[in-house]
Short mmCIF file of C-alpha atoms in Angstrom, two decimals:
data_model
loop_
_atom_site.label_atom_id
_atom_site.label_comp_id
_atom_site.label_asym_id
_atom_site.label_seq_id
_atom_site.Cartn_x
_atom_site.Cartn_y
_atom_site.Cartn_z
CA MET A 1 0.00 0.00 0.00
CA SER A 2 1.48 3.31 -1.03
CA GLU A 3 1.88 6.16 1.42
CA ALA A 4 -0.63 8.98 1.31
CA SER A 5 0.47 12.18 -0.36
CA PRO A 6 1.34 14.95 2.09
CA ALA A 7 -1.36 17.48 2.81
CA PRO A 8 -1.15 20.59 0.59
CA SER A 9 -0.25 22.76 3.57
CA LEU A 10 2.78 20.52 4.30
CA ARG A 11 4.17 20.44 0.78
CA ALA A 12 7.32 22.35 0.08
CA ARG A 13 6.64 25.86 -1.10
CA PRO A 14 7.87 26.49 -4.65
CA ARG A 15 11.10 28.43 -4.88
CA VAL A 16 10.34 31.99 -5.92
CA ALA A 17 12.75 34.32 -7.73
CA VAL A 18 12.36 38.01 -8.45
CA VAL A 19 14.25 39.16 -11.55
CA VAL A 20 14.59 42.81 -12.56
CA GLY A 21 16.24 43.45 -15.89
CA SER A 22 17.99 46.28 -17.68
CA GLY A 23 16.17 49.58 -18.01
CA GLY A 24 18.11 52.54 -16.61
CA VAL A 25 15.99 54.81 -14.45
CA LYS A 26 12.91 52.78 -15.45
CA CYS A 27 14.20 50.12 -13.05
CA ALA A 28 12.77 52.28 -10.26
CA ALA A 29 9.52 50.52 -11.22
CA ALA A 30 10.90 47.64 -9.16
CA VAL A 31 10.00 49.69 -6.09
CA GLY A 32 6.33 49.63 -7.10
CA MET A 33 6.44 45.85 -7.52
CA TRP A 34 8.31 45.58 -4.24
CA LYS A 35 5.47 47.43 -2.43
CA VAL A 36 2.96 44.89 -3.72
CA LEU A 37 5.14 41.95 -2.69
CA GLU A 38 5.47 43.36 0.82
CA ARG A 39 1.73 43.99 1.18
CA GLU A 40 0.87 40.52 -0.07
CA GLY A 41 3.50 38.72 1.96
CA ILE A 42 5.24 37.31 -1.13
CA ARG A 43 8.73 36.26 -0.13
CA ALA A 44 11.57 35.80 -2.59
CA ASP A 45 13.93 32.86 -2.20
CA MET A 46 16.44 34.48 -4.53
CA VAL A 47 16.78 37.75 -6.43
CA VAL A 48 18.48 38.50 -9.73
CA GLY A 49 19.40 41.96 -11.00
CA CYS A 50 20.75 43.28 -14.27
CA SER A 51 22.01 46.81 -14.94
CA GLY A 52 19.76 49.27 -13.07
CA GLY A 53 17.80 46.31 -11.73
CA SER A 54 20.88 45.19 -9.82
CA ILE A 55 20.61 48.29 -7.59
CA TYR A 56 17.15 47.29 -6.41
CA MET A 57 17.70 43.57 -6.12
CA ALA A 58 20.86 44.14 -4.11
CA GLY A 59 18.84 46.33 -1.74
CA MET A 60 16.13 43.69 -1.41
CA ALA A 61 18.72 40.98 -0.77
CA LEU A 62 20.29 43.06 2.00
CA GLY A 63 16.96 43.48 3.80
CA ARG A 64 16.01 47.00 2.73
CA THR A 65 12.32 47.86 2.53
CA ALA A 66 10.39 49.26 -0.42
CA ALA A 67 10.08 52.58 1.43
CA GLU A 68 13.86 52.77 1.83
CA ALA A 69 14.33 51.89 -1.84
CA GLU A 70 11.92 54.63 -2.88
CA HIS A 71 13.89 57.14 -0.83
CA TYR A 72 17.25 56.18 -2.27
CA SER A 73 15.88 56.09 -5.82
CA HIS A 74 15.76 59.87 -5.85
CA GLU A 75 19.29 60.15 -4.46
CA MET A 76 20.63 57.45 -6.78
CA TRP A 77 19.47 58.85 -10.09
CA SER A 78 19.29 62.64 -9.68
CA GLY A 79 21.96 64.55 -11.59
CA LEU A 80 24.12 61.54 -12.41
CA PHE A 81 24.58 62.18 -16.12
CA ARG A 82 25.26 65.90 -16.32
CA ARG A 83 29.05 65.94 -16.34
CA LEU A 84 31.31 64.58 -19.05
CA HIS A 85 34.31 62.40 -18.29
CA VAL A 86 36.79 64.77 -19.91
CA ARG A 87 39.67 62.32 -20.25
CA SER A 88 37.44 59.78 -21.98
CA VAL A 89 36.21 62.42 -24.41
CA LEU A 90 39.77 63.49 -25.22
CA ARG A 91 40.92 59.89 -25.63
CA SER A 92 38.07 59.17 -28.04
CA LEU A 93 38.57 62.32 -30.12
CA LEU A 94 42.38 62.49 -30.03
CA PRO A 95 43.61 58.93 -29.39
CA ARG A 96 47.11 59.51 -30.75
CA ARG A 97 47.72 62.38 -28.38
CA PHE A 98 46.00 61.17 -25.23
CA GLY A 99 46.13 57.40 -25.76
CA PHE A 100 42.97 55.44 -26.39
CA SER A 101 41.67 53.25 -23.55
CA GLU A 102 39.00 50.56 -23.65
CA ARG A 103 37.90 51.83 -20.25
CA ILE A 104 36.13 54.76 -21.83
CA GLY A 105 32.86 56.34 -20.76
CA LEU A 106 31.53 59.73 -21.78
CA VAL A 107 29.83 60.39 -18.43
CA ASP A 108 31.81 61.28 -15.32
CA ASP A 109 31.03 58.34 -13.05
CA ALA A 110 32.31 59.85 -9.79
CA ALA A 111 28.78 60.51 -8.52
CA VAL A 112 27.65 57.03 -9.62
CA CYS A 113 30.47 55.35 -7.70
CA ALA A 114 29.87 57.54 -4.64
CA ASN A 115 26.17 56.67 -4.58
CA ILE A 116 26.83 52.95 -4.93
CA ALA A 117 29.41 53.11 -2.14
CA ARG A 118 26.93 54.92 0.08
CA LEU A 119 24.18 52.38 -0.62
CA PHE A 120 26.18 49.17 -0.25
CA GLY A 121 29.41 50.08 1.53
CA ALA A 122 31.58 47.04 2.19
CA ALA A 123 28.67 44.57 1.98
CA THR A 124 29.41 41.29 0.25
CA PHE A 125 27.15 38.68 -1.29
CA ALA A 126 27.70 36.61 1.85
CA ASP A 127 25.95 39.36 3.85
CA ALA A 128 22.74 39.07 1.83
CA GLY A 129 19.76 37.60 3.64
CA ILE A 130 18.33 36.50 0.28
CA PRO A 131 20.64 34.83 -2.28
CA LEU A 132 21.65 37.50 -4.80
CA HIS A 133 22.86 37.12 -8.37
CA ILE A 134 23.94 40.04 -10.58
CA ALA A 135 24.33 39.83 -14.34
CA ALA A 136 27.10 41.55 -16.31
CA THR A 137 28.84 41.06 -19.66
CA ASP A 138 32.49 40.40 -20.47
CA LEU A 139 33.58 43.24 -22.75
CA HIS A 140 36.18 41.13 -24.57
CA SER A 141 34.40 37.82 -25.07
CA GLY A 142 30.78 39.00 -24.98
CA GLU A 143 29.98 36.21 -22.51
CA LYS A 144 27.29 36.52 -19.88
CA VAL A 145 28.85 36.84 -16.44
CA ALA A 146 26.99 35.90 -13.26
CA LEU A 147 28.32 37.60 -10.14
CA SER A 148 27.41 36.01 -6.82
CA SER A 149 30.43 36.48 -4.57
CA GLY A 150 32.66 39.30 -3.41
CA SER A 151 31.76 42.98 -3.17
CA ILE A 152 28.16 43.89 -3.98
CA ALA A 153 29.14 47.49 -4.80
CA GLU A 154 31.71 46.32 -7.35
CA ALA A 155 29.22 43.92 -8.93
CA VAL A 156 26.52 46.59 -9.22
CA ARG A 157 28.98 49.08 -10.72
CA ALA A 158 29.99 46.52 -13.34
CA SER A 159 26.40 45.60 -14.16
CA ILE A 160 25.37 49.23 -14.80
CA ALA A 161 28.34 50.07 -17.06
CA MET A 162 26.26 51.21 -20.03
CA PRO A 163 28.42 51.15 -23.20
CA LEU A 164 29.74 54.57 -24.22
CA LEU A 165 28.18 56.25 -21.16
CA LEU A 166 29.79 54.61 -18.12
CA ARG A 167 33.27 53.12 -18.09
CA PRO A 168 33.65 49.32 -18.14
CA TRP A 169 34.52 47.97 -14.70
CA PRO A 170 37.14 45.36 -13.72
CA VAL A 171 36.00 42.46 -11.53
CA ASP A 172 38.17 39.41 -10.86
CA GLY A 173 40.46 40.09 -13.82
CA ARG A 174 37.64 40.60 -16.34
CA LEU A 175 36.54 43.92 -17.79
CA LEU A 176 32.77 44.01 -17.50
CA VAL A 177 29.97 46.09 -18.99
CA ASP A 178 26.20 46.32 -18.63
CA GLY A 179 24.47 42.98 -18.17
CA GLY A 180 21.76 44.12 -20.57
CA VAL A 181 24.19 43.86 -23.48
CA SER A 182 24.12 40.05 -23.31
CA ASP A 183 20.84 39.39 -21.48
CA PRO A 184 18.48 42.26 -20.56
CA LEU A 185 16.22 39.95 -18.52
CA PRO A 186 18.42 37.24 -16.93
CA ILE A 187 15.73 34.65 -16.25
CA SER A 188 18.34 31.99 -17.00
CA LEU A 189 20.20 32.77 -13.75
CA ALA A 190 17.05 32.16 -11.71
CA ILE A 191 16.37 28.90 -13.55
CA ARG A 192 19.96 27.78 -13.03
CA GLU A 193 19.56 28.34 -9.29
CA GLY A 194 16.42 26.21 -9.13
CA ALA A 195 13.64 28.80 -9.17
CA GLU A 196 10.23 27.32 -9.89
CA ILE A 197 8.25 30.57 -10.07
CA ILE A 198 9.92 33.66 -11.52
CA LEU A 199 8.50 37.17 -11.24
CA ALA A 200 10.24 38.86 -14.17
CA MET A 201 10.21 42.62 -14.56
CA GLY A 202 11.59 43.74 -17.91
CA PHE A 203 11.61 46.96 -19.91
CA ALA A 204 11.23 47.39 -23.64
CA ARG A 205 12.90 50.45 -25.13
CA PRO A 206 10.72 52.31 -27.63
CA PRO A 207 12.54 53.64 -30.70
CA LEU A 208 13.54 57.26 -30.63
CA PRO A 209 11.07 59.51 -32.46
CA ARG A 210 13.98 61.50 -33.89
CA ILE A 211 17.70 60.81 -34.17
CA ASP A 212 19.75 63.99 -34.20
CA SER A 213 23.18 63.05 -32.82
CA LEU A 214 25.90 60.42 -32.87
CA LEU A 215 24.85 59.36 -29.38
CA GLY A 216 21.28 59.06 -30.65
CA ILE A 217 22.37 56.59 -33.32
CA ALA A 218 24.20 54.52 -30.70
CA ASN A 219 21.21 54.68 -28.38
CA GLN A 220 18.86 53.54 -31.15
CA ALA A 221 21.11 50.60 -32.02
CA ILE A 222 21.30 49.56 -28.36
CA SER A 223 17.50 49.83 -28.05
CA VAL A 224 16.91 47.56 -31.04
CA THR A 225 19.38 44.99 -29.72
CA ILE A 226 17.96 44.99 -26.20
CA ASN A 227 14.35 44.73 -27.43
CA ASN A 228 15.15 41.75 -29.61
CA LEU A 229 17.05 40.05 -26.80
CA LEU A 230 14.26 40.76 -24.32
CA HIS A 231 11.50 39.32 -26.48
CA SER A 232 13.49 36.28 -27.58
CA THR A 233 14.60 35.50 -24.01
CA TYR A 234 11.08 35.62 -22.64
CA ALA A 235 9.64 33.65 -25.56
CA PHE A 236 12.29 30.93 -25.28
CA TYR A 237 11.97 30.31 -21.55
CA SER A 238 8.18 30.48 -21.69
CA ALA A 239 8.17 27.87 -24.47
CA VAL A 240 10.46 25.34 -22.82
CA HIS A 241 8.59 25.53 -19.49
CA HIS A 242 11.58 25.22 -17.19
CA ALA A 243 9.72 27.36 -14.65
CA GLU A 244 6.54 29.32 -14.22
CA ILE A 245 7.45 32.77 -15.52
CA VAL A 246 5.18 35.66 -14.56
CA PRO A 247 5.97 38.75 -16.66
CA ILE A 248 5.58 42.09 -14.90
CA MET A 249 6.10 44.65 -17.64
CA PRO A 250 5.37 48.29 -16.73
CA ALA A 251 3.79 50.42 -19.46
CA PHE A 252 4.89 54.02 -19.94
CA ASP A 253 3.00 56.56 -22.01
CA ALA A 254 6.17 58.25 -23.32
CA PRO A 255 9.86 57.41 -23.78
CA ILE A 256 11.89 57.70 -20.58
CA GLU A 257 15.55 58.60 -20.88
CA VAL A 258 18.29 57.71 -18.44
CA GLY A 259 18.39 61.27 -17.04
CA ASP A 260 14.64 61.58 -16.41
CA SER A 261 14.89 61.26 -12.63
CA HIS A 262 11.99 63.70 -12.18
CA LEU A 263 9.71 60.90 -13.45
CA ILE A 264 10.62 58.49 -10.64
CA PRO A 265 7.26 58.82 -8.79
CA TYR A 266 5.44 58.04 -12.05
CA ILE A 267 7.80 55.14 -12.82
CA ILE A 268 7.26 53.62 -9.37
CA GLU A 269 3.49 53.95 -9.78
CA GLN A 270 3.59 52.15 -13.12
CA GLY A 271 5.62 49.35 -11.56
CA GLU A 272 3.01 48.99 -8.84
CA GLN A 273 0.19 48.91 -11.40
CA ALA A 274 1.99 46.21 -13.40
CA ALA A 275 2.40 44.09 -10.27
CA LEU A 276 -1.23 44.59 -9.29
CA ALA A 277 -2.29 43.39 -12.75
CA ALA A 278 -0.37 40.15 -12.14
CA LEU A 279 -1.64 39.76 -8.57
CA PRO A 280 -4.70 37.57 -9.27
CA TYR A 281 -2.44 35.02 -10.95
CA LEU A 282 0.10 35.21 -8.13
CA ARG A 283 -2.71 34.41 -5.71
CA GLN A 284 -3.72 31.44 -7.85
CA LEU A 285 -0.16 30.19 -7.56
CA GLY A 286 -0.48 30.37 -3.79
CA LEU A 287 2.29 32.90 -3.27
CA CYS A 288 0.41 35.37 -1.11
CA HIS A 289 0.71 34.88 2.63
CA ALA A 290 -2.75 34.29 4.13
CA ALA A 291 -2.30 36.89 6.87
CA ALA A 292 -1.21 39.54 4.39
CA VAL A 293 -4.17 38.83 2.08
CA ALA A 294 -6.63 38.90 4.99
CA SER A 295 -5.35 42.27 6.14
#
């Protein structure tokens, strides 16, 4: 006689991952999703961040609250992209005189590095209460790089190194750039770590209505690449059914550029609305804590 199946309440809870992909300042939408997860008692067993998403997932892993993340969003993004990195500009325009360097970035990243240091200090991945994985890209090989040990600040700085804008960043002997270059929504990292339900927040980049500069051409090319990668990644993992993937895709009524920090309240609200739209299905999956739902 076979043993009876365990009661539903005693079965192991599925492993839940929260993944926030590449999106610049739009990644502040993660705060809106985060608010919904807190209210509903949905607990992540692991978190994965890419590019701007790494800032928020690192905060979640270290035990920050959505309210704290909303506060530091304004500090993190305001005024970051106003100053040029003069040496990089000179090296790109006059390489014979100043010596070209592959560690080139047109934006002065001093404020970026200072903000990251203030947010994460000397914290390491071992300090995270929730397992944390950060996606980056090897500049030389183009390979996806998964960072899950060492300094969180260094990993975040590498993951947000947007090509042309922020300088590539060295980690463990490799020169790394934005994780979105190789995988703008790194669902694969969550699957690799055994996630069974993945809440995936990604961001499409609408084409520019008008291209009027060299940087605009580069930005358009990056947008096309990221959009194609985003759609193909989601379609592939949804088709092969390695895990239950719940897309949480905020909708914005106008293009949002990396310097649009004044739109952060709107961005957070759209992230919350996207999470609320997915909430009925999350409840069907049994993710919401009974006490949180009752309240």
